[in-house]
XYZ file of C-alpha atoms in Angstrom:
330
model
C -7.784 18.890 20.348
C -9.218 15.273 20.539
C -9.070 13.190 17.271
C -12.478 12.317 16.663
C -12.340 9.870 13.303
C -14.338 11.368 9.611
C -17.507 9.804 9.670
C -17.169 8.977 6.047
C -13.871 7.490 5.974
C -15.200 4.077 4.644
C -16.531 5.459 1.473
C -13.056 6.261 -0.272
C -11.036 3.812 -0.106
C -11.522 -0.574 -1.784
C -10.488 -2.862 0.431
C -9.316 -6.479 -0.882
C -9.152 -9.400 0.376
C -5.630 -10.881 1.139
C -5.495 -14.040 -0.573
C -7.985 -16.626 0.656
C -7.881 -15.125 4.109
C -10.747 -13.260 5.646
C -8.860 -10.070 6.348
C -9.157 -7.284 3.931
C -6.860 -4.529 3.393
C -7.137 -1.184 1.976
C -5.961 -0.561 -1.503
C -3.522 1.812 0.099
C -1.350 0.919 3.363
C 0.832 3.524 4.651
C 3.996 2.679 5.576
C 6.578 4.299 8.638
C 9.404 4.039 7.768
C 11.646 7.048 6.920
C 9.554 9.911 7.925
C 8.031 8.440 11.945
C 11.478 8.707 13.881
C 12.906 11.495 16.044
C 14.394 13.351 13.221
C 10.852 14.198 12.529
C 8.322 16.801 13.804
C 5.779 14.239 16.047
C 2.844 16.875 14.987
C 3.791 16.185 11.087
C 3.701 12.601 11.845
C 0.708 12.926 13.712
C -1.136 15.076 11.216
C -0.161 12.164 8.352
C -2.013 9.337 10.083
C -4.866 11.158 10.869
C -5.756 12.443 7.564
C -4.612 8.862 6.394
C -7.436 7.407 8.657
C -9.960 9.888 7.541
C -9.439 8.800 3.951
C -9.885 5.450 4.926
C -6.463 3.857 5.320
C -7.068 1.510 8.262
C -3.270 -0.124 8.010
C 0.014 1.200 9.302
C 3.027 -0.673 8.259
C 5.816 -0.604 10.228
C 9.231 -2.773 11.562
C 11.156 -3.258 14.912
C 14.327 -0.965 13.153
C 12.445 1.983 11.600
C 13.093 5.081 12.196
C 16.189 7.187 13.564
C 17.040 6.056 15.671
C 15.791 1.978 15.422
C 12.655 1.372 17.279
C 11.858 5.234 17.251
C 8.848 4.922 14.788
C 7.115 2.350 16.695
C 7.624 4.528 19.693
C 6.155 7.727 18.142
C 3.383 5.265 16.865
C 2.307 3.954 20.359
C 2.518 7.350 21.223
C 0.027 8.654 18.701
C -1.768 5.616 18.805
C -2.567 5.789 22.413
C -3.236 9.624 22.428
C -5.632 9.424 19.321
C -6.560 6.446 18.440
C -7.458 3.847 21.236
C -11.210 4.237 20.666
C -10.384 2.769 16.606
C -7.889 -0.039 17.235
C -10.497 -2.649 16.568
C -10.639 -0.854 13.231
C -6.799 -1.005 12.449
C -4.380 -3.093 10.959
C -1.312 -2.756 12.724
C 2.280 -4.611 11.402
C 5.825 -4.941 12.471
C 8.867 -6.916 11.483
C 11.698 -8.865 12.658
C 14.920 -9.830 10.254
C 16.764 -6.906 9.581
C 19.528 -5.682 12.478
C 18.203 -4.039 15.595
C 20.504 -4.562 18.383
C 24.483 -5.819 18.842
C 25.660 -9.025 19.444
C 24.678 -12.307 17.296
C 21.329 -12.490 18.455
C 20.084 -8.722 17.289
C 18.972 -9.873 13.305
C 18.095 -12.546 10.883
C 15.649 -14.988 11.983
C 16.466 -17.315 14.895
C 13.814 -18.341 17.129
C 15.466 -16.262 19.730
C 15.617 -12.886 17.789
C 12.097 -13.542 16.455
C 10.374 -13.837 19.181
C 12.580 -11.139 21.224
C 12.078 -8.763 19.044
C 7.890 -8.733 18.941
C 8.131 -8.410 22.419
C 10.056 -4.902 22.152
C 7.725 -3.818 19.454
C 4.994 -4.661 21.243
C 6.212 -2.659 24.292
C 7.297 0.317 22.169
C 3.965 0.520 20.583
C 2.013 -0.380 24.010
C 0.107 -2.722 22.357
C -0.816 -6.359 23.183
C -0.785 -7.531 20.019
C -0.370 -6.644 16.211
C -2.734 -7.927 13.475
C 0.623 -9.188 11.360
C 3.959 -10.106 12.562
C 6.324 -10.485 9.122
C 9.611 -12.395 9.162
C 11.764 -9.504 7.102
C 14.046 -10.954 5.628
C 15.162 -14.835 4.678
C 18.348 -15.855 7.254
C 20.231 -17.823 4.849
C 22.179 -19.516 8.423
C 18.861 -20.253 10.161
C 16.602 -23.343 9.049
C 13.482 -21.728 7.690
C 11.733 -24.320 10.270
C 12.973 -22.430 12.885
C 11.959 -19.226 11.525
C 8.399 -20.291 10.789
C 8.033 -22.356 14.008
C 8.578 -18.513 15.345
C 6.403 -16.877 13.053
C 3.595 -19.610 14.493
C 4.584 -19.599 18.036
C 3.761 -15.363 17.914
C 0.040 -16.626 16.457
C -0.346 -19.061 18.541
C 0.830 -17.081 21.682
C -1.708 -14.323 21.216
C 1.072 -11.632 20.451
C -0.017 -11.674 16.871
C -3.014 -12.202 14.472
C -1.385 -13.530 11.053
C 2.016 -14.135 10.201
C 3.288 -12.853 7.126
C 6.864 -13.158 5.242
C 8.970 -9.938 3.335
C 11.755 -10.371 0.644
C 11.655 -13.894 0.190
C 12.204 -15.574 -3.180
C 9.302 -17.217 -5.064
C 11.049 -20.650 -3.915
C 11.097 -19.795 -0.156
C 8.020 -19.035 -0.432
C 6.512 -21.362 -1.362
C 8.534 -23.906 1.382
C 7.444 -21.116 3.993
C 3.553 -21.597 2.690
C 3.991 -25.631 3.227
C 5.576 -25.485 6.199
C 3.170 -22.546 8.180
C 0.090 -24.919 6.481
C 2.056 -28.157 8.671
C 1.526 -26.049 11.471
C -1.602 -24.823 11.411
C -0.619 -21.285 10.930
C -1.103 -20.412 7.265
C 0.586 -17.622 6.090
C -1.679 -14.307 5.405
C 0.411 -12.193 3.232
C 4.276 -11.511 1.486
C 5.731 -7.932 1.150
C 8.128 -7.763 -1.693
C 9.517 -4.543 -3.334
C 7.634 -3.808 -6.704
C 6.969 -0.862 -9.243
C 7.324 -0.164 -12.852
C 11.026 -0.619 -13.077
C 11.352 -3.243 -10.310
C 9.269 -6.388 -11.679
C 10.949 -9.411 -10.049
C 8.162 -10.788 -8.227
C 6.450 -11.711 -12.368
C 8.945 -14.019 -12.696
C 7.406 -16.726 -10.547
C 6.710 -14.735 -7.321
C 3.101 -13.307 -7.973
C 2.099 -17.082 -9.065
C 3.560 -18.407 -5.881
C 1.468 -15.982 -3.774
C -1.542 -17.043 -5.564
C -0.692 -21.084 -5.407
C -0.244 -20.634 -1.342
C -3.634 -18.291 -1.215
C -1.596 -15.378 0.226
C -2.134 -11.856 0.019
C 0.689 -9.270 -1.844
C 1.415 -6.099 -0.558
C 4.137 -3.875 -2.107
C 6.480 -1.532 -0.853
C 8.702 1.216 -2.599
C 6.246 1.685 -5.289
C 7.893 4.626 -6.287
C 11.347 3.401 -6.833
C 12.752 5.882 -3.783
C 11.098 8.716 -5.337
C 12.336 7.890 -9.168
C 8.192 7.310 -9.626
C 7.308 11.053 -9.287
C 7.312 14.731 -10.473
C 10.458 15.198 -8.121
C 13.038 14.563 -10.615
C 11.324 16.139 -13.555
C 13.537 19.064 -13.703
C 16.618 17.451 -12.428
C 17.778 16.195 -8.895
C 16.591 19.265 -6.307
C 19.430 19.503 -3.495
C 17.341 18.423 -0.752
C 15.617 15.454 -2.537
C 16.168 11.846 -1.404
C 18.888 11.465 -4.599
C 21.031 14.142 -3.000
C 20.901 12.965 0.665
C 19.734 9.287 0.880
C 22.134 5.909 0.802
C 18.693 4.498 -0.506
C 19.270 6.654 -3.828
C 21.524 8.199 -5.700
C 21.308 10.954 -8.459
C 23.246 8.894 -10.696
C 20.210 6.468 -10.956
C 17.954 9.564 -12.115
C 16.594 9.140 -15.375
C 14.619 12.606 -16.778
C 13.751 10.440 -19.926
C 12.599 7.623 -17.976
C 10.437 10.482 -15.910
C 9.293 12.448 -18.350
C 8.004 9.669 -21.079
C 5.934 8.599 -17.957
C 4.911 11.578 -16.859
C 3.532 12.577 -20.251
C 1.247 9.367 -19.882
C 0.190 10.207 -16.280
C -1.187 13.526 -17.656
C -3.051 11.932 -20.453
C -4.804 9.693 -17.915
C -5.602 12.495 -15.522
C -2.963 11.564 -12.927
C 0.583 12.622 -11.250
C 3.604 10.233 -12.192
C 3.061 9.246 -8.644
C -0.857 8.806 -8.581
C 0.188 6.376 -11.807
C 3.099 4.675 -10.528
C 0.642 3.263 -7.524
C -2.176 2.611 -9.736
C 0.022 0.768 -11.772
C 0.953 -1.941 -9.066
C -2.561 -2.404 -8.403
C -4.117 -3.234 -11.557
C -2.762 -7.091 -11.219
C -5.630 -8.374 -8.595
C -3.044 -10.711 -7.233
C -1.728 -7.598 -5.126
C -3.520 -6.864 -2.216
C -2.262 -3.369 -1.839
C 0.181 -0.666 -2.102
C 2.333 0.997 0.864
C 3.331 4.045 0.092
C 5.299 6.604 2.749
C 4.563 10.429 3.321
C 6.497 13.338 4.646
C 3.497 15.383 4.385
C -0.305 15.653 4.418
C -0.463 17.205 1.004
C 1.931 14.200 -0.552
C -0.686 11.408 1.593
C -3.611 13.167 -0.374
C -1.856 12.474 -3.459
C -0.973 9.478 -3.211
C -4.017 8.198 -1.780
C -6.164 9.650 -5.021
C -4.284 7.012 -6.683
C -7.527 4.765 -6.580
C -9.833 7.244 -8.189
C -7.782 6.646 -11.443
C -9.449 4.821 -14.649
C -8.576 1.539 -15.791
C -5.279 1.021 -18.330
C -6.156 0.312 -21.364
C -4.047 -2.205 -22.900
C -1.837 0.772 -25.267
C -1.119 2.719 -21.902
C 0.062 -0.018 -20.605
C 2.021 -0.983 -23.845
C 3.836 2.453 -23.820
C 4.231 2.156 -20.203
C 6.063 -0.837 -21.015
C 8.293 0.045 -24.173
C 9.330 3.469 -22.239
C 10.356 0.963 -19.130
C 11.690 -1.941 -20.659
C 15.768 -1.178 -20.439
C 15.173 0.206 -17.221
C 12.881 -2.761 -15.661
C 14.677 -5.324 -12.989
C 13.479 -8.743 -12.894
């Protein structure tokens, strides 16, 4: 059946602006990378970004290595993309990265001007697009002269192949040498994606402020801690859960305290662990928005309703903190 796009999909979702940019993005992003690949159903993955469109969710995150195997969620995007959504692409934000490893052979990873570039050329052709609205160097390449990297990052704007550039994982420090040296070449930086939730808070110590000097946006990723975040682990570690089968996490990191003394303040503000866990990240205005990942339809609804939560008041957020505090990375 032809995808033909909710009528009222702008009505559900805030959109904020990203940094001192003109681009706005939607509260929540949805990110692609563990459940878009060839492991999984295309009709699942299908079914997730529609219904994530519908509720207004106008970006899809994604990378050049996503997926199993790499590249295969960019594929399955294009794919879906071109079968359901050409008529909206004007009306998307569409990202990819280049850092991580993708290929063999020295020139398949970190951030050379050769890899860089290389790589947004196979991501565009994978998706079947001829550009994306932000190209992200992934990762810092501690061998690789951040000049070069950024001279890439600018050379995708200024090429066409890209809208904004954006940076992921770097330290407050980098970023801040990234932000002068895109602003030297007329290419400011739009946006950093750093890891962030309730028990991950590195980017307050100096990160967030950096952001805000530079006028970037912030969007996080792995709000959830890996599923830690949620009613998964309330009742222990469930055999098929990400604890039990991921490298990304393992059951000896499960907390039920942790869980439970959060969960019990979810329910008192109307809200899942989860729906909490994302509001949480948002309530500093400094981040532009959340990406959150779905296996399902029913778990993108969830997660989504996130933004219909009230306000913290400042003991929620006190008891969010004492229950946290031996857990929380900086």
């Amino acid at each position: 059946m032809t995808y033909q796009a909710d009528d009222s999909r702008y009505e559900r979702q805030p959109y904020n602006r990203s940094g001192r940019s003109g681009l706005k993005l939607p509260a929540v992003s949805l990110g692609l990378w563990h459940n878009f690949g060839d492991t999984r159903p295309i009709e699942n993955s299908r079914a997730i970004l529609r219904r994530a469109f519908d509720l207004g969710v106008t970006h899809f995150d994604l990378a050049n290595n996503y997926g199993v195997p790499y590249g295969s969620a960019e594929t399955n995007f294009g794919r879906i993309l071109r079968e359901d959504f050409t008529p909206y692409r004007d009306e998307l934000i569409i990202s990819t990265k280049a850092g991580y490893d993708m290929w063999p052979g020295p020139y398949g990873e970190w951030g050379s001007r050769k890899y860089v570039l290389a790589s947004l050329d196979q991501s565009l052709k994978r998706m079947g697009l001829e550009y994306v609205d932000i190209f992200y160097s992934h990762r810092p390449d501690p061998g690789t002269p951040l000049e070069e990297t950024m001279g890439a990052l600018d050379r995708a704007v200024r090429s066409g192949k890209a809208l904004y550039a954006g940076i992921s994982n770097y330290s407050a420090e980098q970023t801040a040498q990234a932000a002068r040296i895109m602003r030297e070449l007329g290419t400011p930086l739009l946006i950093h994606q750093p890891s962030y939730s309730m028990i991950n808070r590195w980017i307050e110590d100096g990160l967030l402020d950096a952001v805000e000097e530079a006028g970037m946006g912030c969007i996080v990723f792995s709000p959830l801690a890996q599923g830690l975040l949620t009613d998964r682990y309330l009742g222990g570690v469930p055999a098929d859960s990400r604890a039990a089968t991921s490298r990304f996490l393992s059951a000896d990191r499960i907390d039920l305290d942790l869980a439970r003394g959060l969960d019990e303040i979810a329910r008192g503000r109307g809200q899942t662990l989860a729906q909490m866990a994302l509001s949480w990240t948002l309530r500093d205005p400094r981040v532009t928005s959340v990406l959150i990942g779905a296996s399902s339809v029913r778990q993108l609804e969830d997660n989504v309703a996130c933004v219909d939560g009230p306000a913290f008041t400042e003991d929620e957020l006190g008891a969010i903190d004492k229950i946290t505090e031996r857990y929380t990375a900086r």
